[in-house]
PDB file of C-alpha atoms in Angstrom:
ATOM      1  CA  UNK A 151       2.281  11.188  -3.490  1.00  0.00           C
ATOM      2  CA  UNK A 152       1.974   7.849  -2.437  1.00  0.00           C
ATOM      3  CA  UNK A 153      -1.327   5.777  -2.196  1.00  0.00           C
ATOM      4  CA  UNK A 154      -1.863   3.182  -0.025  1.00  0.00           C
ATOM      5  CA  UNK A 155      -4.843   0.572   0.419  1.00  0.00           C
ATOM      6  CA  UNK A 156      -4.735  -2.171   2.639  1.00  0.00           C
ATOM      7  CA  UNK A 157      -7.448  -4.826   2.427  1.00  0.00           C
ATOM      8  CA  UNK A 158      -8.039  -8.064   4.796  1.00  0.00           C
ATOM      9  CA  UNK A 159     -10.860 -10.382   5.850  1.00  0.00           C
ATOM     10  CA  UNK A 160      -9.044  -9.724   9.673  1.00  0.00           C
ATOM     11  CA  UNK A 161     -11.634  -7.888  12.074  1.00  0.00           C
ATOM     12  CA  UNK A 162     -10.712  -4.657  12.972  1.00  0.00           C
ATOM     13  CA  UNK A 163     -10.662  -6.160  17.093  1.00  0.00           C
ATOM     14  CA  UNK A 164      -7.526  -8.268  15.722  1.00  0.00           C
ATOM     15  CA  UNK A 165      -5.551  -5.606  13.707  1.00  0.00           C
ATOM     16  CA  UNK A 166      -2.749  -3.604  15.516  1.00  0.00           C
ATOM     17  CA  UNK A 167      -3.735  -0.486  17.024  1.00  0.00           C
ATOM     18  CA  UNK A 168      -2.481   2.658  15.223  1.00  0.00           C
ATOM     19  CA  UNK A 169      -1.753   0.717  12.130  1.00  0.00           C
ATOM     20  CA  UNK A 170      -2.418   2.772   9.454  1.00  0.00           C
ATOM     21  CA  UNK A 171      -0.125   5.802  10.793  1.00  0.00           C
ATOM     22  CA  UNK A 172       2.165   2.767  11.743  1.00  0.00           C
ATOM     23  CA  UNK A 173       1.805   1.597   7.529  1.00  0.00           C
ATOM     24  CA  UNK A 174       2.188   5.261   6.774  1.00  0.00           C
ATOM     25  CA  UNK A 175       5.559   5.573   8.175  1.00  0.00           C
ATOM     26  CA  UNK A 176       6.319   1.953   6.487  1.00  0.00           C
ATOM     27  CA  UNK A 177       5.659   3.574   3.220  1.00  0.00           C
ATOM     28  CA  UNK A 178       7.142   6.148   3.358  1.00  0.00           C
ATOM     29  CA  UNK A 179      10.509   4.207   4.147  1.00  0.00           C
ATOM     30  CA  UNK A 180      10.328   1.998   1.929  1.00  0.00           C
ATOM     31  CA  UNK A 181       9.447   4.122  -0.998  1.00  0.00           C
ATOM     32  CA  UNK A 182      11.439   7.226   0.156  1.00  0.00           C
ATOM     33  CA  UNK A 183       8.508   9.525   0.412  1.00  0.00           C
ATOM     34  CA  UNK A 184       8.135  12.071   3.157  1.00  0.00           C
ATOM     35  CA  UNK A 185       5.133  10.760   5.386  1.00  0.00           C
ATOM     36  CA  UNK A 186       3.129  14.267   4.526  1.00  0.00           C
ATOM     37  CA  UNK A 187       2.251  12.915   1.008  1.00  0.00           C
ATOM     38  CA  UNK A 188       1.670   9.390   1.797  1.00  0.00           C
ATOM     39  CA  UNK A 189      -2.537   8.499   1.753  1.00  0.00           C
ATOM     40  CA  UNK A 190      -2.990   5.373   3.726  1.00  0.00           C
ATOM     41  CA  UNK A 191      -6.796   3.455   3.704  1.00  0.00           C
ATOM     42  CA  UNK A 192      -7.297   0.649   5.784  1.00  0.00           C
ATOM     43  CA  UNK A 193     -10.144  -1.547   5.289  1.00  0.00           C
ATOM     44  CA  UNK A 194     -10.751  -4.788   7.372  1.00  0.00           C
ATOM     45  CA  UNK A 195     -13.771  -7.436   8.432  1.00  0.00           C
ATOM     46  CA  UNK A 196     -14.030  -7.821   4.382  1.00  0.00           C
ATOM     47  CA  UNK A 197     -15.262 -10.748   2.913  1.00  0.00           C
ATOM     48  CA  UNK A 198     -11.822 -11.898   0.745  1.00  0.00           C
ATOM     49  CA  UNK A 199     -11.185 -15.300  -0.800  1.00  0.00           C
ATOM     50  CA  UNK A 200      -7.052 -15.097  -1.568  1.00  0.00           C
ATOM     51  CA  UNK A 201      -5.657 -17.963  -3.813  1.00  0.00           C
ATOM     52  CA  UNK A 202      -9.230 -19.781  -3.710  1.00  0.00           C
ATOM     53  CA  UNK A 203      -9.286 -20.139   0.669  1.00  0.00           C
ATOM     54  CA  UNK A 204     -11.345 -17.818   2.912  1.00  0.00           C
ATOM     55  CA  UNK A 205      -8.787 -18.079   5.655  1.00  0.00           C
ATOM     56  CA  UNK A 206      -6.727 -14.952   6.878  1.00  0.00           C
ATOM     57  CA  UNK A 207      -5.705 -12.841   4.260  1.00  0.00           C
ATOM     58  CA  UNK A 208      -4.423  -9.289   3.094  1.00  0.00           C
ATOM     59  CA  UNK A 209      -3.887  -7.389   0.294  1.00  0.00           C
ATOM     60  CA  UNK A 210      -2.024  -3.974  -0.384  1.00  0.00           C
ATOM     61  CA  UNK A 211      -2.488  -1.789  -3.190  1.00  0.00           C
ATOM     62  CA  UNK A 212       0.538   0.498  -3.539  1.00  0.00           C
ATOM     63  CA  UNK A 213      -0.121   3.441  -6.316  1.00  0.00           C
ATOM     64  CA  UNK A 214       3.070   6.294  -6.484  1.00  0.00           C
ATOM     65  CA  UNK A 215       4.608   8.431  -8.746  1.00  0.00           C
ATOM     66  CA  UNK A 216       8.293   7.871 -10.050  1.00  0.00           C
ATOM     67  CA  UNK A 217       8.755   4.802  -7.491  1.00  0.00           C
ATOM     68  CA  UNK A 218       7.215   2.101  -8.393  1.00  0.00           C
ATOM     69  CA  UNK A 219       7.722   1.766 -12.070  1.00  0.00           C
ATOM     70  CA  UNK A 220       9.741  -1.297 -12.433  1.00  0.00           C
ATOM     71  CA  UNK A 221      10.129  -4.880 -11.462  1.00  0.00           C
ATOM     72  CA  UNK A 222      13.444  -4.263 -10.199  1.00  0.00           C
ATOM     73  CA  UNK A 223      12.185  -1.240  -7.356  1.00  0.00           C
ATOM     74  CA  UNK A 224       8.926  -3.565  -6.342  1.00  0.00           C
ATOM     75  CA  UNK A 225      11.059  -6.626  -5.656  1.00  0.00           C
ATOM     76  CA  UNK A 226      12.997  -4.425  -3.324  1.00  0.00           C
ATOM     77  CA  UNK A 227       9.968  -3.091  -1.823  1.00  0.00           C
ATOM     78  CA  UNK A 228       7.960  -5.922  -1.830  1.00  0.00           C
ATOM     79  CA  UNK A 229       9.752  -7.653   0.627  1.00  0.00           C
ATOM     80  CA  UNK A 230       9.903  -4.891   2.713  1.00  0.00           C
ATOM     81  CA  UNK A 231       5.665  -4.321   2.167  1.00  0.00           C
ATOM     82  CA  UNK A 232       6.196  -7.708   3.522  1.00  0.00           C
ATOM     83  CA  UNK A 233       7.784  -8.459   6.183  1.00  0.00           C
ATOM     84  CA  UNK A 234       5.845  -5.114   7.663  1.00  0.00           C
ATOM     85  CA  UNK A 235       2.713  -7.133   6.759  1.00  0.00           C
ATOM     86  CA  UNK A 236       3.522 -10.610   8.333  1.00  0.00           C
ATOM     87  CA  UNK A 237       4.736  -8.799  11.475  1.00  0.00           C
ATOM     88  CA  UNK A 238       1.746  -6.735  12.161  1.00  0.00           C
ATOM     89  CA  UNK A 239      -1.077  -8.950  10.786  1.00  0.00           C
ATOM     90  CA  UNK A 240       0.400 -12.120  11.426  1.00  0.00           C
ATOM     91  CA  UNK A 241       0.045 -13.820   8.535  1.00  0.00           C
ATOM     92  CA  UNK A 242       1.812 -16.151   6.223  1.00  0.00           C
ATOM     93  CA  UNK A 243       3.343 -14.238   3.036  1.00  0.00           C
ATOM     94  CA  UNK A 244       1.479 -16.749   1.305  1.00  0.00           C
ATOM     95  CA  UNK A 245      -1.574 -15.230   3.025  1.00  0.00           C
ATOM     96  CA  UNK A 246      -0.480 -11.715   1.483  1.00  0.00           C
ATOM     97  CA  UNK A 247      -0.276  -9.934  -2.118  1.00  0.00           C
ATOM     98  CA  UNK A 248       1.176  -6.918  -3.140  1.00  0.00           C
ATOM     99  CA  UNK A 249      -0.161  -4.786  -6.069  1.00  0.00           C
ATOM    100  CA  UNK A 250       2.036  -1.290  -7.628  1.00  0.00           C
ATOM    101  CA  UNK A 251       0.544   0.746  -9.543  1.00  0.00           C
ATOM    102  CA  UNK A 252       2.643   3.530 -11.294  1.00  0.00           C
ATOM    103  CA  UNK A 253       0.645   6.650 -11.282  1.00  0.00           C
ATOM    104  CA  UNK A 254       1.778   9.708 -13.720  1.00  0.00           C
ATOM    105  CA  UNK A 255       1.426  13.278 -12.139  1.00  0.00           C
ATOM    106  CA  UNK A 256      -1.907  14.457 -14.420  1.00  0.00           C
ATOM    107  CA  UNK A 257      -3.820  11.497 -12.679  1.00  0.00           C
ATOM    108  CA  UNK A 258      -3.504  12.887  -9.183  1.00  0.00           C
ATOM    109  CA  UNK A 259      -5.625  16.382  -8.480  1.00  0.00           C
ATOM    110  CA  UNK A 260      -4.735  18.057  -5.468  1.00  0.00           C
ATOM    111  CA  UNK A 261      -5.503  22.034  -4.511  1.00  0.00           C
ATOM    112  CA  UNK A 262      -8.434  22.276  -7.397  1.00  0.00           C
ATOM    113  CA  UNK A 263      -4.911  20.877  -9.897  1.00  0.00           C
ATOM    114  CA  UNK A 264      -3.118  18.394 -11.366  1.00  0.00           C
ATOM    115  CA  UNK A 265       0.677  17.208  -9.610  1.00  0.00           C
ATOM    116  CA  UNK A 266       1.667  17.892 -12.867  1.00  0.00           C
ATOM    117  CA  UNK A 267       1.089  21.753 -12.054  1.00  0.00           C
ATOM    118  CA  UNK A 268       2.205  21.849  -8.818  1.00  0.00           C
TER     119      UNK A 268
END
């Protein structure tokens, strides 16, 4: 079960329409997830400073289970993350950064449970 959270200074006007479904199906590629379980936030007009400049900027928290647990699987996906990224926001990969966050099943409830249970 997938989480997704996209952050940019962007305004919303200037962001791709549809692209949070468009990130969800992204994700799920790229992480081999089926697009039911991926959660996908998107959050723009933020104020965001990104390697000290206020310019045009993005980041993308990624949290899973099982798939993003070492620096050999978020290499891979990371440049996947980005070129999806630079192609719909339009911005430099020096304007982007990726975050993974392994998740274990117990730290995701779903259906009054744990994944763990389910």
């Amino acid at each position: 079960m997938p989480f997704l959270e996209l952050e940019t200074n962007l305004p919303a006007g200037r962001l791709p329409p549809g692209l949070a479904q468009d990130l969800c199906a992204a994700a799920a590629d790229v992480l081999g997830k089926p697009a039911e379980r991926v959660n996908v936030t998107v959050r723009s007009g933020l104020p965001m400073v990104l390697s000290g400049s206020a310019e045009p900027c993005a980041q993308l928290v990624v949290s899973s289970i099982g798939v993003v647990g070492s620096a050999e699987q978020n290499q891979r996906h990371s440049a996947r993350f980005f070129d999806f990224l630079t192609a719909q926001l339009g911005l430099g990969t020096e304007r982007i950064v990726v975050r993974f966050y392994p998740l274990e099943p117990w730290q995701i409830g779903k259906n009054r449970t744990v994944m763990t249970f389910l």
